[in-house]
PDB file of C-alpha atoms in Angstrom:
ATOM      1  CA  MET A 292      -6.206 -17.630   5.818  1.00 51.00           C
ATOM      2  CA  ASP A 293      -9.160 -16.886   3.536  1.00 56.00           C
ATOM      3  CA  ALA A 294     -12.024 -14.534   4.371  1.00 56.00           C
ATOM      4  CA  LEU A 295     -14.397 -17.241   5.512  1.00 59.00           C
ATOM      5  CA  THR A 296     -11.790 -18.882   7.720  1.00 62.00           C
ATOM      6  CA  GLY A 297     -11.053 -15.563   9.353  1.00 58.00           C
ATOM      7  CA  LEU A 298     -14.715 -14.844   9.866  1.00 59.00           C
ATOM      8  CA  LEU A 299     -15.638 -18.235  11.280  1.00 58.00           C
ATOM      9  CA  ASP A 300     -12.582 -18.681  13.470  1.00 58.00           C
ATOM     10  CA  GLY A 301     -14.349 -16.709  16.206  1.00 57.00           C
ATOM     11  CA  PRO A 302     -17.209 -18.960  17.444  1.00 57.00           C
ATOM     12  CA  ARG A 303     -16.207 -20.605  20.717  1.00 65.00           C
ATOM     13  CA  ALA A 304     -19.172 -21.972  22.641  1.00 66.00           C
ATOM     14  CA  ARG A 305     -18.467 -22.392  26.340  1.00 68.00           C
ATOM     15  CA  GLY A 306     -21.258 -23.901  28.357  1.00 66.00           C
ATOM     16  CA  ALA A 307     -23.711 -23.039  25.591  1.00 74.00           C
ATOM     17  CA  PHE A 308     -27.393 -23.682  26.169  1.00 84.00           C
ATOM     18  CA  LEU A 309     -28.563 -26.734  24.202  1.00 87.00           C
ATOM     19  CA  LEU A 310     -32.023 -28.244  24.339  1.00 90.00           C
ATOM     20  CA  ARG A 311     -34.206 -30.711  22.481  1.00 94.00           C
ATOM     21  CA  SER A 312     -37.828 -29.532  22.418  1.00 95.00           C
ATOM     22  CA  ILE A 313     -40.743 -31.874  21.686  1.00 96.00           C
ATOM     23  CA  MET A 314     -44.079 -30.175  21.178  1.00 96.00           C
ATOM     24  CA  ASP A 315     -47.657 -31.024  20.218  1.00 96.00           C
ATOM     25  CA  PRO A 316     -49.903 -28.310  18.758  1.00 96.00           C
ATOM     26  CA  PRO A 317     -50.968 -25.830  19.701  1.00 96.00           C
ATOM     27  CA  TRP A 318     -47.722 -24.415  21.047  1.00 96.00           C
ATOM     28  CA  SER A 319     -45.956 -21.076  20.973  1.00 96.00           C
ATOM     29  CA  LEU A 320     -42.697 -19.946  22.593  1.00 96.00           C
ATOM     30  CA  ARG A 321     -41.917 -16.275  23.104  1.00 95.00           C
ATOM     31  CA  ILE A 322     -38.097 -15.946  22.995  1.00 95.00           C
ATOM     32  CA  GLN A 323     -36.793 -12.904  24.832  1.00 93.00           C
ATOM     33  CA  ASP A 324     -33.556 -14.268  26.252  1.00 91.00           C
ATOM     34  CA  LYS A 325     -31.428 -11.544  24.561  1.00 89.00           C
ATOM     35  CA  ALA A 326     -28.944 -14.167  23.320  1.00 88.00           C
ATOM     36  CA  PRO A 327     -26.590 -12.833  20.622  1.00 85.00           C
ATOM     37  CA  LEU A 328     -26.994 -15.878  18.382  1.00 88.00           C
ATOM     38  CA  THR A 329     -29.254 -18.933  18.321  1.00 92.00           C
ATOM     39  CA  LEU A 330     -29.465 -21.981  16.047  1.00 93.00           C
ATOM     40  CA  VAL A 331     -32.690 -23.921  15.582  1.00 95.00           C
ATOM     41  CA  ALA A 332     -32.632 -27.258  13.714  1.00 95.00           C
ATOM     42  CA  MET A 333     -35.913 -28.998  12.890  1.00 95.00           C
ATOM     43  CA  VAL A 334     -35.707 -32.762  13.378  1.00 95.00           C
ATOM     44  CA  ARG A 335     -39.343 -33.536  12.623  1.00 95.00           C
ATOM     45  CA  GLY A 336     -42.580 -31.672  12.076  1.00 96.00           C
ATOM     46  CA  GLU A 337     -42.584 -27.972  11.356  1.00 96.00           C
ATOM     47  CA  ALA A 338     -42.390 -24.641  13.146  1.00 97.00           C
ATOM     48  CA  TRP A 339     -42.697 -20.964  12.355  1.00 97.00           C
ATOM     49  CA  VAL A 340     -40.242 -18.276  13.389  1.00 96.00           C
ATOM     50  CA  VAL A 341     -42.315 -15.139  13.888  1.00 96.00           C
ATOM     51  CA  PRO A 342     -40.339 -11.876  14.190  1.00 93.00           C
ATOM     52  CA  ASP A 343     -42.016  -8.855  15.695  1.00 91.00           C
ATOM     53  CA  ASP A 344     -41.290  -6.698  12.660  1.00 88.00           C
ATOM     54  CA  ASP A 345     -41.129  -9.063   9.681  1.00 90.00           C
ATOM     55  CA  ALA A 346     -42.937 -11.900   7.920  1.00 93.00           C
ATOM     56  CA  PRO A 347     -43.038 -15.367   9.548  1.00 95.00           C
ATOM     57  CA  VAL A 348     -40.504 -17.933   8.329  1.00 95.00           C
ATOM     58  CA  ARG A 349     -41.436 -21.619   8.083  1.00 96.00           C
ATOM     59  CA  LEU A 350     -39.064 -24.370   9.234  1.00 97.00           C
ATOM     60  CA  CYS A 351     -39.458 -27.912   7.853  1.00 96.00           C
ATOM     61  CA  PRO A 352     -37.621 -31.130   8.780  1.00 94.00           C
ATOM     62  CA  GLY A 353     -33.895 -30.740   8.145  1.00 93.00           C
ATOM     63  CA  ASP A 354     -34.022 -26.940   7.983  1.00 95.00           C
ATOM     64  CA  VAL A 355     -31.625 -24.912  10.127  1.00 95.00           C
ATOM     65  CA  ALA A 356     -32.265 -21.317  11.188  1.00 95.00           C
ATOM     66  CA  VAL A 357     -29.624 -18.927  12.502  1.00 93.00           C
ATOM     67  CA  LEU A 358     -31.199 -16.118  14.505  1.00 92.00           C
ATOM     68  CA  ARG A 359     -29.291 -13.030  15.585  1.00 89.00           C
ATOM     69  CA  GLY A 360     -30.321 -11.330  18.819  1.00 83.00           C
ATOM     70  CA  PRO A 361     -31.006  -9.566  21.016  1.00 87.00           C
ATOM     71  CA  ASP A 362     -34.477  -8.632  19.719  1.00 91.00           C
ATOM     72  CA  PRO A 363     -37.315 -10.968  20.806  1.00 93.00           C
ATOM     73  CA  TYR A 364     -39.226 -13.282  18.482  1.00 95.00           C
ATOM     74  CA  THR A 365     -41.698 -16.160  18.655  1.00 96.00           C
ATOM     75  CA  VAL A 366     -41.378 -19.809  17.592  1.00 97.00           C
ATOM     76  CA  ALA A 367     -44.716 -21.582  17.196  1.00 97.00           C
ATOM     77  CA  ASP A 368     -46.663 -24.306  15.447  1.00 97.00           C
ATOM     78  CA  ASP A 369     -48.606 -21.582  13.635  1.00 97.00           C
ATOM     79  CA  PRO A 370     -48.034 -17.827  13.338  1.00 96.00           C
ATOM     80  CA  ALA A 371     -51.511 -17.248  14.778  1.00 96.00           C
ATOM     81  CA  THR A 372     -50.952 -19.259  17.982  1.00 96.00           C
ATOM     82  CA  PRO A 373     -50.570 -16.840  20.913  1.00 95.00           C
ATOM     83  CA  PRO A 374     -47.492 -17.266  23.156  1.00 94.00           C
ATOM     84  CA  GLN A 375     -47.973 -19.845  25.899  1.00 93.00           C
ATOM     85  CA  ILE A 376     -44.393 -19.934  27.184  1.00 94.00           C
ATOM     86  CA  VAL A 377     -41.844 -17.136  27.632  1.00 94.00           C
ATOM     87  CA  ILE A 378     -38.091 -17.803  27.564  1.00 93.00           C
ATOM     88  CA  HIS A 379     -36.223 -15.202  29.634  1.00 91.00           C
ATOM     89  CA  PRO A 380     -32.474 -14.437  29.976  1.00 89.00           C
ATOM     90  CA  GLY A 381     -30.685 -17.339  31.596  1.00 84.00           C
ATOM     91  CA  GLN A 382     -33.148 -19.672  29.807  1.00 83.00           C
ATOM     92  CA  ARG A 383     -35.723 -19.285  32.558  1.00 89.00           C
ATOM     93  CA  CYS A 384     -39.119 -20.342  31.203  1.00 91.00           C
ATOM     94  CA  THR A 385     -42.478 -19.160  32.500  1.00 93.00           C
ATOM     95  CA  THR A 386     -46.052 -18.724  31.437  1.00 93.00           C
ATOM     96  CA  PRO A 387     -46.914 -15.240  30.095  1.00 93.00           C
ATOM     97  CA  ALA A 388     -48.231 -14.535  33.607  1.00 92.00           C
ATOM     98  CA  GLY A 389     -44.836 -15.389  35.144  1.00 91.00           C
ATOM     99  CA  GLU A 390     -45.487 -18.910  36.533  1.00 91.00           C
ATOM    100  CA  ASP A 391     -42.369 -21.089  36.415  1.00 90.00           C
ATOM    101  CA  LEU A 392     -42.516 -24.003  33.949  1.00 87.00           C
ATOM    102  CA  ALA A 393     -39.078 -25.603  34.269  1.00 81.00           C
ATOM    103  CA  GLU A 394     -40.227 -28.708  36.153  1.00 84.00           C
ATOM    104  CA  ALA A 395     -43.630 -29.023  34.494  1.00 83.00           C
ATOM    105  CA  MET A 396     -42.117 -29.414  31.026  1.00 88.00           C
ATOM    106  CA  ASP A 397     -39.008 -31.432  31.880  1.00 88.00           C
ATOM    107  CA  LEU A 398     -38.832 -34.569  29.704  1.00 91.00           C
ATOM    108  CA  GLY A 399     -35.357 -35.823  30.612  1.00 91.00           C
ATOM    109  CA  VAL A 400     -31.730 -34.991  29.821  1.00 91.00           C
ATOM    110  CA  ARG A 401     -31.707 -31.706  27.886  1.00 91.00           C
ATOM    111  CA  THR A 402     -35.213 -32.509  26.682  1.00 93.00           C
ATOM    112  CA  TRP A 403     -38.214 -30.322  27.266  1.00 91.00           C
ATOM    113  CA  GLY A 404     -41.732 -29.925  25.920  1.00 93.00           C
ATOM    114  CA  ASN A 405     -45.434 -30.533  26.316  1.00 92.00           C
ATOM    115  CA  SER A 406     -45.437 -34.145  25.012  1.00 92.00           C
ATOM    116  CA  ARG A 407     -42.923 -36.973  24.839  1.00 91.00           C
ATOM    117  CA  HIS A 408     -44.322 -37.970  21.458  1.00 91.00           C
ATOM    118  CA  GLY A 409     -45.092 -34.533  20.044  1.00 94.00           C
ATOM    119  CA  ARG A 410     -45.320 -33.985  16.331  1.00 95.00           C
ATOM    120  CA  ALA A 411     -42.597 -31.332  16.303  1.00 96.00           C
ATOM    121  CA  MET A 412     -39.037 -31.855  17.507  1.00 96.00           C
ATOM    122  CA  MET A 413     -36.332 -29.217  17.269  1.00 96.00           C
ATOM    123  CA  LEU A 414     -32.829 -28.723  18.594  1.00 95.00           C
ATOM    124  CA  THR A 415     -31.903 -25.308  19.929  1.00 94.00           C
ATOM    125  CA  GLY A 416     -28.376 -24.087  20.591  1.00 91.00           C
ATOM    126  CA  THR A 417     -27.771 -20.655  22.070  1.00 88.00           C
ATOM    127  CA  TYR A 418     -24.581 -18.662  22.416  1.00 82.00           C
ATOM    128  CA  GLN A 419     -25.314 -16.917  25.683  1.00 71.00           C
ATOM    129  CA  MET A 420     -22.305 -14.600  25.999  1.00 62.00           C
ATOM    130  CA  ARG A 421     -21.572 -11.727  23.634  1.00 57.00           C
ATOM    131  CA  GLY A 422     -17.915 -12.702  23.422  1.00 58.00           C
ATOM    132  CA  ALA A 423     -18.698 -16.233  22.258  1.00 49.00           C
ATOM    133  CA  VAL A 424     -19.248 -14.940  18.723  1.00 54.00           C
ATOM    134  CA  SER A 425     -17.215 -12.049  17.404  1.00 64.00           C
ATOM    135  CA  ARG A 426     -18.928  -8.785  16.566  1.00 68.00           C
ATOM    136  CA  ARG A 427     -17.412  -9.060  13.086  1.00 68.00           C
ATOM    137  CA  LEU A 428     -19.364 -12.277  12.518  1.00 73.00           C
ATOM    138  CA  LEU A 429     -22.585 -10.931  13.987  1.00 76.00           C
ATOM    139  CA  THR A 430     -22.525  -7.805  11.848  1.00 75.00           C
ATOM    140  CA  ALA A 431     -21.950  -9.937   8.742  1.00 75.00           C
ATOM    141  CA  LEU A 432     -25.204 -11.831   9.292  1.00 81.00           C
ATOM    142  CA  PRO A 433     -28.800 -10.898   8.638  1.00 84.00           C
ATOM    143  CA  VAL A 434     -31.157 -10.886  11.611  1.00 87.00           C
ATOM    144  CA  ARG A 435     -32.331 -14.338  10.521  1.00 89.00           C
ATOM    145  CA  LEU A 436     -31.364 -16.825   7.865  1.00 89.00           C
ATOM    146  CA  VAL A 437     -32.793 -20.227   7.042  1.00 92.00           C
ATOM    147  CA  LEU A 438     -30.962 -23.023   5.259  1.00 92.00           C
ATOM    148  CA  PRO A 439     -33.502 -25.412   3.697  1.00 92.00           C
ATOM    149  CA  ALA A 440     -32.724 -29.108   4.070  1.00 91.00           C
ATOM    150  CA  ASP A 441     -32.199 -29.496   0.318  1.00 88.00           C
ATOM    151  CA  ALA A 442     -29.695 -26.610   0.177  1.00 86.00           C
ATOM    152  CA  TRP A 443     -26.865 -28.450   1.908  1.00 84.00           C
ATOM    153  CA  ASP A 444     -25.704 -31.888   2.940  1.00 82.00           C
ATOM    154  CA  CYS A 445     -24.747 -31.900   6.618  1.00 83.00           C
ATOM    155  CA  PRO A 446     -24.592 -34.891   8.999  1.00 89.00           C
ATOM    156  CA  LEU A 447     -24.256 -32.714  12.101  1.00 90.00           C
ATOM    157  CA  VAL A 448     -27.948 -32.361  12.975  1.00 91.00           C
ATOM    158  CA  PRO A 449     -28.512 -36.129  13.414  1.00 92.00           C
ATOM    159  CA  LEU A 450     -25.247 -36.330  15.370  1.00 92.00           C
ATOM    160  CA  LEU A 451     -26.271 -33.466  17.640  1.00 91.00           C
ATOM    161  CA  ASP A 452     -29.685 -35.086  18.108  1.00 92.00           C
ATOM    162  CA  THR A 453     -27.944 -38.250  19.310  1.00 92.00           C
ATOM    163  CA  GLU A 454     -25.456 -36.504  21.591  1.00 92.00           C
ATOM    164  CA  ILE A 455     -27.752 -33.917  23.147  1.00 92.00           C
ATOM    165  CA  VAL A 456     -29.554 -36.476  25.345  1.00 91.00           C
ATOM    166  CA  LYS A 457     -26.396 -38.164  26.653  1.00 91.00           C
ATOM    167  CA  ASP A 458     -25.320 -37.548  30.239  1.00 88.00           C
ATOM    168  CA  GLU A 459     -21.675 -38.594  30.196  1.00 88.00           C
ATOM    169  CA  PRO A 460     -18.396 -37.120  31.487  1.00 87.00           C
ATOM    170  CA  GLY A 461     -17.214 -34.268  29.258  1.00 85.00           C
ATOM    171  CA  GLN A 462     -20.528 -34.103  27.427  1.00 88.00           C
ATOM    172  CA  GLU A 463     -20.802 -30.332  27.773  1.00 86.00           C
ATOM    173  CA  VAL A 464     -17.547 -29.881  25.849  1.00 87.00           C
ATOM    174  CA  VAL A 465     -18.693 -32.316  23.154  1.00 89.00           C
ATOM    175  CA  LEU A 466     -21.936 -30.384  22.703  1.00 89.00           C
ATOM    176  CA  ASP A 467     -20.165 -27.024  22.631  1.00 87.00           C
ATOM    177  CA  ARG A 468     -17.916 -28.195  19.815  1.00 88.00           C
ATOM    178  CA  LEU A 469     -20.822 -29.720  17.881  1.00 90.00           C
ATOM    179  CA  LEU A 470     -22.691 -26.437  18.148  1.00 89.00           C
ATOM    180  CA  ASP A 471     -19.652 -24.579  16.804  1.00 86.00           C
ATOM    181  CA  LEU A 472     -19.350 -27.042  13.922  1.00 88.00           C
ATOM    182  CA  LEU A 473     -23.030 -26.755  13.064  1.00 90.00           C
ATOM    183  CA  LEU A 474     -22.849 -22.968  13.071  1.00 87.00           C
ATOM    184  CA  ILE A 475     -19.744 -22.935  10.882  1.00 85.00           C
ATOM    185  CA  ALA A 476     -21.222 -25.467   8.445  1.00 88.00           C
ATOM    186  CA  ALA A 477     -24.474 -23.526   8.206  1.00 89.00           C
ATOM    187  CA  LEU A 478     -22.762 -20.193   7.618  1.00 84.00           C
ATOM    188  CA  ARG A 479     -20.363 -21.661   5.080  1.00 83.00           C
ATOM    189  CA  ALA A 480     -23.305 -23.035   3.124  1.00 86.00           C
ATOM    190  CA  TRP A 481     -25.189 -19.761   3.426  1.00 86.00           C
ATOM    191  CA  PHE A 482     -22.270 -17.613   2.263  1.00 81.00           C
ATOM    192  CA  ALA A 483     -21.912 -19.816  -0.822  1.00 78.00           C
ATOM    193  CA  ARG A 484     -25.528 -19.300  -1.906  1.00 79.00           C
ATOM    194  CA  PRO A 485     -26.285 -16.754  -4.656  1.00 76.00           C
ATOM    195  CA  GLY A 486     -28.028 -13.698  -3.292  1.00 73.00           C
ATOM    196  CA  SER A 487     -27.049 -14.499   0.288  1.00 70.00           C
ATOM    197  CA  GLY A 488     -26.269 -10.863   1.039  1.00 71.00           C
ATOM    198  CA  ALA A 489     -22.707 -11.709   2.073  1.00 74.00           C
ATOM    199  CA  PRO A 490     -20.701  -8.655   3.203  1.00 75.00           C
ATOM    200  CA  ALA A 491     -18.894  -6.602   0.575  1.00 79.00           C
ATOM    201  CA  TRP A 492     -15.426  -7.532   1.850  1.00 76.00           C
ATOM    202  CA  TYR A 493     -16.280 -11.216   1.472  1.00 76.00           C
ATOM    203  CA  LEU A 494     -17.519 -10.810  -2.107  1.00 78.00           C
ATOM    204  CA  ALA A 495     -14.485  -8.671  -2.926  1.00 85.00           C
ATOM    205  CA  HIS A 496     -12.279 -11.735  -2.549  1.00 81.00           C
ATOM    206  CA  GLY A 497     -13.321 -12.677  -6.079  1.00 82.00           C
ATOM    207  CA  ASP A 498     -11.703  -9.550  -7.512  1.00 91.00           C
ATOM    208  CA  PRO A 499      -8.230 -10.280  -8.954  1.00 93.00           C
ATOM    209  CA  VAL A 500      -6.684  -7.152  -7.414  1.00 95.00           C
ATOM    210  CA  VAL A 501      -8.620  -6.504  -4.209  1.00 95.00           C
ATOM    211  CA  GLY A 502      -8.802 -10.233  -3.494  1.00 91.00           C
ATOM    212  CA  ARG A 503      -5.016 -10.423  -3.403  1.00 93.00           C
ATOM    213  CA  ALA A 504      -4.802  -7.456  -1.055  1.00 95.00           C
ATOM    214  CA  LEU A 505      -7.402  -8.955   1.268  1.00 91.00           C
ATOM    215  CA  ARG A 506      -5.548 -12.261   1.388  1.00 90.00           C
ATOM    216  CA  LEU A 507      -2.316 -10.456   2.272  1.00 93.00           C
ATOM    217  CA  LEU A 508      -4.046  -8.648   5.133  1.00 92.00           C
ATOM    218  CA  HIS A 509      -5.826 -11.760   6.383  1.00 87.00           C
ATOM    219  CA  ASN A 510      -2.715 -13.924   6.221  1.00 87.00           C
ATOM    220  CA  ASN A 511      -0.408 -11.518   8.056  1.00 92.00           C
ATOM    221  CA  PRO A 512      -2.257  -8.843  10.028  1.00 91.00           C
ATOM    222  CA  ALA A 513       0.788  -8.162  12.216  1.00 94.00           C
ATOM    223  CA  HIS A 514       2.867  -6.957   9.259  1.00 96.00           C
ATOM    224  CA  PRO A 515       3.360  -3.152   9.097  1.00 95.00           C
ATOM    225  CA  TRP A 516       1.390  -2.808   5.891  1.00 96.00           C
ATOM    226  CA  THR A 517       1.260   0.307   3.757  1.00 96.00           C
ATOM    227  CA  VAL A 518      -1.005   0.944   0.781  1.00 96.00           C
ATOM    228  CA  ALA A 519       2.076   1.050  -1.430  1.00 96.00           C
ATOM    229  CA  GLU A 520       3.225  -2.396  -0.259  1.00 96.00           C
ATOM    230  CA  LEU A 521      -0.267  -3.844  -0.680  1.00 96.00           C
ATOM    231  CA  ALA A 522      -0.449  -2.378  -4.169  1.00 96.00           C
ATOM    232  CA  ALA A 523       2.879  -3.947  -5.105  1.00 96.00           C
ATOM    233  CA  GLY A 524       1.685  -7.316  -3.866  1.00 95.00           C
ATOM    234  CA  SER A 525      -1.608  -6.966  -5.723  1.00 95.00           C
ATOM    235  CA  GLY A 526      -0.186  -5.955  -9.100  1.00 94.00           C
ATOM    236  CA  ALA A 527      -1.740  -2.495  -9.149  1.00 95.00           C
ATOM    237  CA  SER A 528      -0.734   1.093  -8.563  1.00 96.00           C
ATOM    238  CA  ARG A 529      -1.267   2.613  -5.151  1.00 96.00           C
ATOM    239  CA  ALA A 530      -4.029   4.910  -6.388  1.00 96.00           C
ATOM    240  CA  ALA A 531      -5.755   2.138  -8.342  1.00 96.00           C
ATOM    241  CA  LEU A 532      -5.735  -0.239  -5.385  1.00 96.00           C
ATOM    242  CA  ALA A 533      -7.006   2.391  -2.944  1.00 96.00           C
ATOM    243  CA  ARG A 534      -9.818   3.379  -5.311  1.00 96.00           C
ATOM    244  CA  ARG A 535     -10.811  -0.183  -6.190  1.00 96.00           C
ATOM    245  CA  PHE A 536     -10.541  -1.468  -2.614  1.00 96.00           C
ATOM    246  CA  THR A 537     -12.748   1.320  -1.265  1.00 96.00           C
ATOM    247  CA  ALA A 538     -15.328   0.813  -4.013  1.00 95.00           C
ATOM    248  CA  LEU A 539     -15.625  -2.961  -3.488  1.00 93.00           C
ATOM    249  CA  VAL A 540     -15.071  -3.297   0.264  1.00 91.00           C
ATOM    250  CA  GLY A 541     -16.701  -0.070   1.353  1.00 91.00           C
ATOM    251  CA  GLU A 542     -13.709   1.358   3.234  1.00 94.00           C
ATOM    252  CA  PRO A 543     -10.027   2.136   2.530  1.00 96.00           C
ATOM    253  CA  PRO A 544      -7.390  -0.593   2.963  1.00 96.00           C
ATOM    254  CA  MET A 545      -5.898   0.792   6.188  1.00 96.00           C
ATOM    255  CA  THR A 546      -9.320   1.256   7.768  1.00 95.00           C
ATOM    256  CA  PHE A 547     -10.160  -2.340   6.899  1.00 92.00           C
ATOM    257  CA  LEU A 548      -6.835  -3.486   8.365  1.00 94.00           C
ATOM    258  CA  THR A 549      -7.554  -1.690  11.643  1.00 94.00           C
ATOM    259  CA  GLY A 550     -10.960  -3.349  11.890  1.00 89.00           C
ATOM    260  CA  TRP A 551      -9.483  -6.761  11.097  1.00 88.00           C
ATOM    261  CA  ARG A 552      -6.713  -6.384  13.665  1.00 92.00           C
ATOM    262  CA  LEU A 553      -9.136  -5.308  16.373  1.00 91.00           C
ATOM    263  CA  ALA A 554     -11.545  -8.122  15.524  1.00 84.00           C
ATOM    264  CA  LEU A 555      -8.701 -10.611  15.973  1.00 86.00           C
ATOM    265  CA  ALA A 556      -7.641  -8.892  19.187  1.00 90.00           C
ATOM    266  CA  ALA A 557     -11.189  -9.060  20.539  1.00 86.00           C
ATOM    267  CA  ASP A 558     -11.225 -12.846  20.058  1.00 81.00           C
ATOM    268  CA  LEU A 559      -7.704 -13.342  21.419  1.00 86.00           C
ATOM    269  CA  LEU A 560      -8.510 -11.322  24.541  1.00 88.00           C
ATOM    270  CA  ARG A 561     -11.106 -13.903  25.525  1.00 80.00           C
ATOM    271  CA  GLU A 562      -8.334 -16.393  26.213  1.00 80.00           C
ATOM    272  CA  PRO A 563      -7.702 -16.237  29.988  1.00 78.00           C
ATOM    273  CA  ASP A 564      -3.905 -16.462  29.726  1.00 85.00           C
ATOM    274  CA  ALA A 565      -3.484 -13.872  26.967  1.00 88.00           C
ATOM    275  CA  THR A 566      -1.918 -10.593  28.042  1.00 93.00           C
ATOM    276  CA  ILE A 567      -2.754  -7.347  26.293  1.00 95.00           C
ATOM    277  CA  SER A 568       0.924  -6.963  25.324  1.00 95.00           C
ATOM    278  CA  ALA A 569       1.029 -10.410  23.726  1.00 95.00           C
ATOM    279  CA  VAL A 570      -2.225  -9.796  21.856  1.00 94.00           C
ATOM    280  CA  ALA A 571      -0.904  -6.435  20.657  1.00 96.00           C
ATOM    281  CA  ARG A 572       2.162  -8.093  19.121  1.00 95.00           C
ATOM    282  CA  GLN A 573       0.048 -10.779  17.455  1.00 93.00           C
ATOM    283  CA  VAL A 574      -2.177  -8.286  15.664  1.00 93.00           C
ATOM    284  CA  GLY A 575       0.387  -5.679  14.653  1.00 95.00           C
ATOM    285  CA  TYR A 576       0.505  -3.115  17.472  1.00 96.00           C
ATOM    286  CA  GLY A 577       3.836  -2.171  18.993  1.00 92.00           C
ATOM    287  CA  SER A 578       2.640  -2.009  22.576  1.00 95.00           C
ATOM    288  CA  ALA A 579      -0.268  -2.682  24.899  1.00 95.00           C
ATOM    289  CA  PHE A 580      -0.836   1.074  25.064  1.00 95.00           C
ATOM    290  CA  ALA A 581      -1.157   1.366  21.271  1.00 96.00           C
ATOM    291  CA  LEU A 582      -3.636  -1.510  21.125  1.00 96.00           C
ATOM    292  CA  SER A 583      -5.631  -0.149  24.055  1.00 96.00           C
ATOM    293  CA  ALA A 584      -5.878   3.294  22.454  1.00 96.00           C
ATOM    294  CA  ALA A 585      -7.056   1.871  19.117  1.00 95.00           C
ATOM    295  CA  PHE A 586      -9.444  -0.563  20.789  1.00 94.00           C
ATOM    296  CA  LYS A 587     -11.023   2.172  22.888  1.00 94.00           C
ATOM    297  CA  ARG A 588     -11.286   4.561  19.935  1.00 94.00           C
ATOM    298  CA  VAL A 589     -12.936   2.074  17.573  1.00 91.00           C
ATOM    299  CA  ARG A 590     -14.898  -0.183  19.943  1.00 89.00           C
ATOM    300  CA  GLY A 591     -15.720   2.236  22.714  1.00 91.00           C
ATOM    301  CA  VAL A 592     -14.324   0.039  25.514  1.00 91.00           C
ATOM    302  CA  SER A 593     -10.844  -0.838  26.702  1.00 93.00           C
ATOM    303  CA  PRO A 594      -9.410  -4.328  26.101  1.00 92.00           C
ATOM    304  CA  HIS A 595      -9.877  -5.090  29.810  1.00 90.00           C
ATOM    305  CA  GLU A 596     -13.524  -3.976  29.710  1.00 90.00           C
ATOM    306  CA  HIS A 597     -14.080  -6.065  26.588  1.00 87.00           C
ATOM    307  CA  ARG A 598     -12.600  -9.128  28.289  1.00 84.00           C
ATOM    308  CA  THR A 599     -14.854  -8.649  31.313  1.00 82.00           C
ATOM    309  CA  LEU A 600     -17.958  -8.247  29.165  1.00 75.00           C
ATOM    310  CA  SER A 601     -17.050 -11.279  27.052  1.00 68.00           C
ATOM    311  CA  THR A 602     -16.051 -13.787  29.693  1.00 59.00           C
ATOM    312  CA  GLY A 603     -17.404 -12.495  32.970  1.00 53.00           C
ATOM    313  CA  PRO A 604     -15.751 -10.732  35.920  1.00 43.00           C
ATOM    314  CA  SER A 605     -13.848 -13.858  36.963  1.00 39.00           C
ATOM    315  CA  ALA A 606     -11.638 -13.547  33.887  1.00 38.00           C
TER     316      ALA A 606
END
């Protein structure tokens, strides 16, 4: 498993919110749904993403934006257009005064807007649960990133545009998987771009010594690794590996391994049939107690509390 595979193996949309919006100017949407991660793909026309604390970002046809929550932001035809619609948690939409707009702007299956033939059309996909995207992935991303249409070649946006308006058996699952694929494709393209700001541990994979150590840890997190064994597998002395690993990755090898194991455990715990004991064995802990102690110490919640927060009380 390489670094990118390990990072992107986490997204698992389940009943994600997906919507096609068709708008005619002037329009402005205030997004305060507190979603952990949202994708916006422009199909036609243009839009502006307007953060509260940063410069506006323009989206043109074919561009895809990945927006990390939970802070609010505005999407509009122009940065100067005042918000006309507010999107609340649970995707409830109202006027700024609180009047419900769900029926007034309904244009059909997963389609919404102020005009059936509006100049701007965008697809929005929202991961609504914190557990749907691992914290490791979220912390690796900037608050917002935009992939211009000419920066990558991806057929998924037209496919999602076709599928989003279908009302067929199993369509929710189809859309969830397409959203996952679009997110993974977008992040893979972004990580490959020069100056992307990719995390240090990702860039460190290019180092001939530290890269080997990282691949060993990613490929077999359950192994009882020591720095000495990692050094032997990386062709360096123990001291040299520890020094070089810390300098490039930003933390010592064993600290990185703990974080990697717990990130994997956090994703595995979202599976309804996974027991804490089984997850512990998969990620290198000798017992459920050992995993629970490490999980609580590093993440501040127990594995059971994490599962509840990620998947809901019914899990």
